Coordinates of C-alpha atoms in Angstrom, one line a residue:
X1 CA -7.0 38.0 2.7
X2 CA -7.0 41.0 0.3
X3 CA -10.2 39.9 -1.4
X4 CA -11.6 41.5 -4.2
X5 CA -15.2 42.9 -2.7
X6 CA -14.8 42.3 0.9
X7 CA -16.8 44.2 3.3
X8 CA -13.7 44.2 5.9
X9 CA -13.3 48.0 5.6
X10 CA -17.6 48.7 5.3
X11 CA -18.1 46.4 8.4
X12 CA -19.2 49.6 10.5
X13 CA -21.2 50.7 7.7
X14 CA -22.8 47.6 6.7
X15 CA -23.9 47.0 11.0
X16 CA -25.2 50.7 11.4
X17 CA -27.3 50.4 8.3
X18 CA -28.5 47.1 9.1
X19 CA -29.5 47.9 12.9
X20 CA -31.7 51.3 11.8
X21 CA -33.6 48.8 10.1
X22 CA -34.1 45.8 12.3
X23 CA -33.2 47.3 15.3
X24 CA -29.9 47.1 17.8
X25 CA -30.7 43.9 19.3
X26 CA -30.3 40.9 17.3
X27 CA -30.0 38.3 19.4
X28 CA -33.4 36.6 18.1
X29 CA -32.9 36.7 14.6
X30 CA -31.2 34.3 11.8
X31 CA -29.0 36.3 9.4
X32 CA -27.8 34.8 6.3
X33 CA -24.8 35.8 3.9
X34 CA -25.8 33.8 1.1
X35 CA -22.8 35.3 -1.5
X36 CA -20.3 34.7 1.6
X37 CA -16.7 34.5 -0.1
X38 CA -14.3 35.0 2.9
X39 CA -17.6 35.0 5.7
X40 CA -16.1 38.5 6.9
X41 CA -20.0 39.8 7.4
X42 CA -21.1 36.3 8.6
X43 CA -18.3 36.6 11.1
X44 CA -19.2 39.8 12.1
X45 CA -22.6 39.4 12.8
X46 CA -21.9 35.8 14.4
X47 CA -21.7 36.4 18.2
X48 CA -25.0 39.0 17.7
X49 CA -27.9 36.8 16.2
X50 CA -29.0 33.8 17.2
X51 CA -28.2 31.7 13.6
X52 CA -26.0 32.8 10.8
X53 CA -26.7 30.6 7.7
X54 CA -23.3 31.2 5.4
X55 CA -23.1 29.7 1.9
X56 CA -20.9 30.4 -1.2
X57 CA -20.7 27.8 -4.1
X58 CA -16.6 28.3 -4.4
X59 CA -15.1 25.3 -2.2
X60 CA -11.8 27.7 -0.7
X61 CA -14.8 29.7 0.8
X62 CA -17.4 27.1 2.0
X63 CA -14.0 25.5 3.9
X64 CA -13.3 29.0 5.3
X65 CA -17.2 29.5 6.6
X66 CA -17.1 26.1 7.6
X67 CA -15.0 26.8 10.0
X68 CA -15.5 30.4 11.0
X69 CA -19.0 30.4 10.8
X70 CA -19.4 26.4 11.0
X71 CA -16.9 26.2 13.7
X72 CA -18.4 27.4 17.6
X73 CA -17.1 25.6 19.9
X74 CA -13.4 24.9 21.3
X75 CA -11.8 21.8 19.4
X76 CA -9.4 19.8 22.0
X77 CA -6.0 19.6 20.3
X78 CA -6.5 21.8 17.3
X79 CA -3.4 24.1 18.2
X80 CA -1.0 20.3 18.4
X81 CA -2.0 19.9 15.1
X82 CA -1.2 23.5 13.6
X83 CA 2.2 22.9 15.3
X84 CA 2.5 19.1 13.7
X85 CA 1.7 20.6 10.2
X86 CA 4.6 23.1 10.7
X87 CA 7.3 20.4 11.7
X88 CA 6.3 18.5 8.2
X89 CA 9.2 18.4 5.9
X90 CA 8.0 19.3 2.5
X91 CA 7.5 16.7 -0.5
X92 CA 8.7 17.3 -3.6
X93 CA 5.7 14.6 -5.8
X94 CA 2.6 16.6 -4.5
X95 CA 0.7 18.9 -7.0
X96 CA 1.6 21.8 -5.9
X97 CA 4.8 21.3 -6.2
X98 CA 4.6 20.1 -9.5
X99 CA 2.2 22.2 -11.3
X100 CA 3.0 25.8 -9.4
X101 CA 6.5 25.8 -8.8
X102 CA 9.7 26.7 -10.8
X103 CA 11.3 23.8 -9.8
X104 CA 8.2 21.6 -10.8
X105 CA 9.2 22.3 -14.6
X106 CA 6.1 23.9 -15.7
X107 CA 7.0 27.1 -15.7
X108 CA 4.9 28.5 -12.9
X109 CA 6.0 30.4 -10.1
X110 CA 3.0 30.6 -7.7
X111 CA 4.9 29.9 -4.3
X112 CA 8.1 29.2 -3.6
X113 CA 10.1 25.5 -4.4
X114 CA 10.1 25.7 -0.5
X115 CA 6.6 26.6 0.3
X116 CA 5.2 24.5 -2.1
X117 CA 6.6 21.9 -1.1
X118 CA 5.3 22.6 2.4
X119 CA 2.0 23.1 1.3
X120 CA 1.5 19.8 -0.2
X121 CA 3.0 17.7 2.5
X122 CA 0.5 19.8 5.0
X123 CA -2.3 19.3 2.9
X124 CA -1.7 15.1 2.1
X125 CA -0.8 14.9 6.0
X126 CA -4.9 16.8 6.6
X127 CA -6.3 14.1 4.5
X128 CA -4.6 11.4 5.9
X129 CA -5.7 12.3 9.4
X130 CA -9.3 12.8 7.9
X131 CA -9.3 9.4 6.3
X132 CA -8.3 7.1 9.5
X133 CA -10.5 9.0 11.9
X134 CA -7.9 10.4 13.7
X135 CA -9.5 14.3 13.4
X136 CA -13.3 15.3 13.8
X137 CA -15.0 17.1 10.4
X138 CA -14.7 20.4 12.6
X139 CA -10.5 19.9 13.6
X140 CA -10.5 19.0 9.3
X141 CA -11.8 22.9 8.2
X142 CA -10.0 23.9 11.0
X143 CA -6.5 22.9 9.7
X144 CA -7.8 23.5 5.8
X145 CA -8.9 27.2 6.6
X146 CA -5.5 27.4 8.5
X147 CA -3.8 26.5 5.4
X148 CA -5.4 28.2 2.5
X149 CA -5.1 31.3 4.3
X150 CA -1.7 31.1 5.6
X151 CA -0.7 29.5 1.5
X152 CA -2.5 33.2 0.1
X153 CA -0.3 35.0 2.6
X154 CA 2.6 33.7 0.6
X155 CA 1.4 33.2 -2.5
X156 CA 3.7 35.2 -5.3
X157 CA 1.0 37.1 -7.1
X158 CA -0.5 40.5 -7.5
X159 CA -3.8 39.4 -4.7
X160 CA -5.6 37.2 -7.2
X161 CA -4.6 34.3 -9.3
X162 CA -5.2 35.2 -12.3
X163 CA -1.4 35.3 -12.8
X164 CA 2.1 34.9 -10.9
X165 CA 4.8 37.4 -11.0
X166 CA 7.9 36.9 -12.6
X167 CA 10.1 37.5 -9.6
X168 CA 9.6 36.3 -6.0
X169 CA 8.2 39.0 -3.9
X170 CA 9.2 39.2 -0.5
X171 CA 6.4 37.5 1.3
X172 CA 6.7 34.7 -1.3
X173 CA 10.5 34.2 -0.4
X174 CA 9.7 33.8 3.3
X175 CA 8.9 30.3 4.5
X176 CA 5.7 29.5 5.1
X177 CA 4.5 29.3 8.7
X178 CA 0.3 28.0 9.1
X179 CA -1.3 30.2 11.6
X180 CA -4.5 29.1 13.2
X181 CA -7.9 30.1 11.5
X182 CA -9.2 31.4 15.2
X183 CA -13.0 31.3 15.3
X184 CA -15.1 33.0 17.3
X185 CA -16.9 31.1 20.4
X186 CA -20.5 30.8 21.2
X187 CA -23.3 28.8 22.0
X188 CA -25.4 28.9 18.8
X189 CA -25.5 26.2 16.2
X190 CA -24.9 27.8 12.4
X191 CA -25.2 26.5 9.2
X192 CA -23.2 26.3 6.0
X193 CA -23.9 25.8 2.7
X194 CA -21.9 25.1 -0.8
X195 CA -24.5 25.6 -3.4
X196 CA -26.0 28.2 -6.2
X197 CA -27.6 31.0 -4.3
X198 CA -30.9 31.0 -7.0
X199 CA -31.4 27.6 -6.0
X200 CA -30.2 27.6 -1.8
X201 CA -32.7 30.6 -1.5
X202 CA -35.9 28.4 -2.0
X203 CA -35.0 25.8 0.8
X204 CA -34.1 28.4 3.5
X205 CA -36.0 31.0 5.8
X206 CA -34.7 33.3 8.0
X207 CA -35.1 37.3 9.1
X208 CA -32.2 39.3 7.7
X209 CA -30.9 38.4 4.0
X210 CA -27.7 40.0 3.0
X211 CA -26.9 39.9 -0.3
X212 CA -23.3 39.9 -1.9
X213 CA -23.0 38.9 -5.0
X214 CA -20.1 39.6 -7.8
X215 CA -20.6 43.0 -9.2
X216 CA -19.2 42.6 -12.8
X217 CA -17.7 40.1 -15.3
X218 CA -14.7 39.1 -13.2
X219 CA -15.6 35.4 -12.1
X220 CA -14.7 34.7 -8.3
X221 CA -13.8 30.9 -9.6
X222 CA -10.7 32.2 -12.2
X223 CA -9.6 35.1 -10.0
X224 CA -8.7 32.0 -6.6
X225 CA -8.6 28.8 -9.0
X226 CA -5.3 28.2 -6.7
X227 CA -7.0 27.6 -3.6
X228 CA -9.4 25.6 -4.9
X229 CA -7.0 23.6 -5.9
X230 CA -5.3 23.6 -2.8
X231 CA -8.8 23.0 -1.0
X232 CA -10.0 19.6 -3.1
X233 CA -6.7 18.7 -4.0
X234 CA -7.1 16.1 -6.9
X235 CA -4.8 15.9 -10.1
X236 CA -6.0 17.6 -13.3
X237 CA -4.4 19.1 -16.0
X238 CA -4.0 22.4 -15.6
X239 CA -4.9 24.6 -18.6
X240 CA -2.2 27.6 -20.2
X241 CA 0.6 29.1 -18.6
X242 CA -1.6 30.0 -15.7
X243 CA -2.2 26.6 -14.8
X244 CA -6.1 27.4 -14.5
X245 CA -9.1 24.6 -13.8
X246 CA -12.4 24.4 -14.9
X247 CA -14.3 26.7 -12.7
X248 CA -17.9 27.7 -11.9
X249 CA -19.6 30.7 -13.7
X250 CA -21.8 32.9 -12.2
X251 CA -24.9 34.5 -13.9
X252 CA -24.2 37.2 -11.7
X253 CA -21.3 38.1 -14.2
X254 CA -22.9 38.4 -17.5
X255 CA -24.7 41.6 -18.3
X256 CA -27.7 39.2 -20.2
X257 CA -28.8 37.2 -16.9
X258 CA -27.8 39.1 -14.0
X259 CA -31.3 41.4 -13.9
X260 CA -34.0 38.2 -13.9
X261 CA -31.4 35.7 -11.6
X262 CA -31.4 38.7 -8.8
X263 CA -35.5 39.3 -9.4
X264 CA -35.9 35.6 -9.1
X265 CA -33.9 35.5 -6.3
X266 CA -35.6 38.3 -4.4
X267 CA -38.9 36.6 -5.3
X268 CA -38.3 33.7 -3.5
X269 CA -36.9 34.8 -0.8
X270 CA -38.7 33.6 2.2
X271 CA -37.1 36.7 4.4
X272 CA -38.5 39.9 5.9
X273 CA -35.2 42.5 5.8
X274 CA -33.6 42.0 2.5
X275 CA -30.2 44.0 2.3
X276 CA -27.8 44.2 -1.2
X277 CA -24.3 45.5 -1.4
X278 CA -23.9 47.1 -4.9
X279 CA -21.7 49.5 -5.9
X280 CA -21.8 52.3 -8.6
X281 CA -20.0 50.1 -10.9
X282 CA -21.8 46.9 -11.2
X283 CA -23.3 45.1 -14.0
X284 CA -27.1 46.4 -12.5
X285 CA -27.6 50.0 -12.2
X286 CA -29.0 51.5 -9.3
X287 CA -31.9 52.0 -11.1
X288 CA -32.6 48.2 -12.0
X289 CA -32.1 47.6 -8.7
X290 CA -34.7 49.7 -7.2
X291 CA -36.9 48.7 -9.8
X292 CA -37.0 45.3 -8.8
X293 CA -36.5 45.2 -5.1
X294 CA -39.5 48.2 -5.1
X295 CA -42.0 45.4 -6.2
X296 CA -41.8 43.4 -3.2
X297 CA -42.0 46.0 0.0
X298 CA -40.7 48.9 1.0
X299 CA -37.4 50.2 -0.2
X300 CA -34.4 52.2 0.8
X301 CA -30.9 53.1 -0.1
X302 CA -27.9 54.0 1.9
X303 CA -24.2 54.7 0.4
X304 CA -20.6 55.4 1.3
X305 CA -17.5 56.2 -0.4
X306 CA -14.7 54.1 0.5
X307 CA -11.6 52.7 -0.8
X308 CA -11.5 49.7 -3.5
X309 CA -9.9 46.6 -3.9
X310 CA -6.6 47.0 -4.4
X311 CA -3.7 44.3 -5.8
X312 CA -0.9 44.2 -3.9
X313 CA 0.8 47.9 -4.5
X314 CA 4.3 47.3 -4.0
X315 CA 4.4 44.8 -6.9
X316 CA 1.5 45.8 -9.1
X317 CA 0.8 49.3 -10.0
X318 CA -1.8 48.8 -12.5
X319 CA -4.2 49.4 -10.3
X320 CA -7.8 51.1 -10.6
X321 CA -8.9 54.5 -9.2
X322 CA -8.9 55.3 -5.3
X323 CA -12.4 55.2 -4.4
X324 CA -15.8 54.2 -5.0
X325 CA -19.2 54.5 -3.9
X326 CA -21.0 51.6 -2.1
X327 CA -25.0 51.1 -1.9
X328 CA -27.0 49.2 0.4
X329 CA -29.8 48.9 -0.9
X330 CA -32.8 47.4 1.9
X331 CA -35.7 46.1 0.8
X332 CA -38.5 45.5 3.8
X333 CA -40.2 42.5 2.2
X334 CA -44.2 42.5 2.3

């Protein structure tokens, strides 16, 4: 997914930094990505430490870590089912259909008549095999995660959801085909989690916290309300010509609670290696930040330029600068 924030391209960055800290091998120690969106770091660190405890309060991304951070072992049958949901004719009475389709008659072009028609018949058939016991909870995220992603890979919009484009692109035109969401294997049991971070934070303990939250006022909730919708899919009434849904709001995207929600958080952290991606545009300053984070240990900063988000450049050229700095910021809690 291109996904406003995501660490894909800092991976390299984000390991290096993490292992002059703590140390190359890893194997003992429990690292949680408590802001996970798509679980990208999660994933990365997975097959290296012993637990990864994932959690992100948006339900498209606790489905996602469920499965790529939930998910460890092989699931019997889970590629049969991928190819049953791709032999589904579509419907044309689901919600998708209806609400984010041209030919739904609310004036929103989202996906394609085609695809989402195909999406809805996919995701009633997931439930269905949910409810009568005929999948395990693991196959269920499985297929879900399969989905979603495969529904953003055609989804007829500039990246985010914050509005369609008038005209199909090409990716939107082409029929939808669900890949599998392939997880990594491995022996370790991992946990994840669907709840505010401030509040998550005082239940768990671990070694390594990494720390990702939003950076500014764009709420994560508004910017994928569509795969939400496609993840709990239950009728509503969509709001505006945008078709939005209520959504959760961060406090780590208003400028007046940001500073004393990421103190409090830090505070209660019950973990030894504390490390917070920020960059040089945030709502904190790098200042703030080493304000607060000084107070409880020993503190250090590490940075790299690297390319920003970017929506979709072939059909949206309003986009912002090049580049932009990245900090991670590592506190060594005493």
């Amino acid at each position: 997914m291109n996904y406003i924030g995501s660490k894909y391209s800092l991976l390299d960055f984000i390991d290096h930094t993490i292992k002059s800290v703590v140390g190359e091998d890893m194997s003992h120690l429990v690292f949680c990505d408590l802001f996970a969106g798509t679980g990208i770091v999660g994933r990365h660190f997975k097959t290296q430490v012993s637990k990864v405890i994932s959690n992100d309060w948006e339900y498209y991304s606790y489905i996602l870590n469920r499965n790529y951070i939930g998910n460890h072992l092989e699931i019997e049958g889970k590629d049969e089912y991928i190819e049953k949901l791709n032999q589904l004719d579509g419907i044309d009475n689901g919600f998708i259909y209806s609400q984010y389709c041209m030919g739904g008659g609310n004036n929103r072009q989202y996906f394609s008549d085609e695809n989402g028609k195909k999406i809805d018949a996919a995701r009633v058939a997931i439930e269905e095999w949910k409810n009568n016991g005929e999948i395990s909870d693991d196959l269920y995220y499985f297929l879900l995660c399969s989905l979603i992603e495969s529904a953003d890979k055609h989804a007829n919009t500039a990246s985010v959801y914050g509005a369609f484009l008038k005209s199909l692109k090409k990716s939107a035109q082409k029929p939808i085909v669900i890949a599998p969401a392939t997880y990594q294997l491995n022996s370790h049991n991992h946990q994840v989690y669907r709840e505010d971070a401030n509040i998550l934070i005082k239940s768990i303990s671990g070694d390594i916290l990494y720390l990702d939250p939003p950076y500014n006022a764009r709420q994560y909730g508004a910017n994928y309300h569509l795969l939400n919708t496609i993840a709990e899919y239950e009728a509503f009434e969509p709001k505006g010509k945008t078709g939005l849904r209520e959504y959760n709001k961060s406090d780590y995207c208003s400028k007046s609670v940001v500073k004393d929600s990421f103190e409090n958080l830090i505070a209660d952290a019950k973990f030894k290696y504390i490390v917070l991606s920020y960059n040089n545009e945030g709502l904190m300053s790098i200042d703030i930040i080493r304000q607060i984070m000084s107070k409880y240990g020993r503190y250090q900063v590490f940075q790299k330029e690297y390319s920003r988000f970017r929506a979709d450049k072939a059909e949206n050229r309003n986009h912002l600068a090049d580049t932009t700095t990245e900090y991670l910021h590592v506190l060594i809690k005493e």
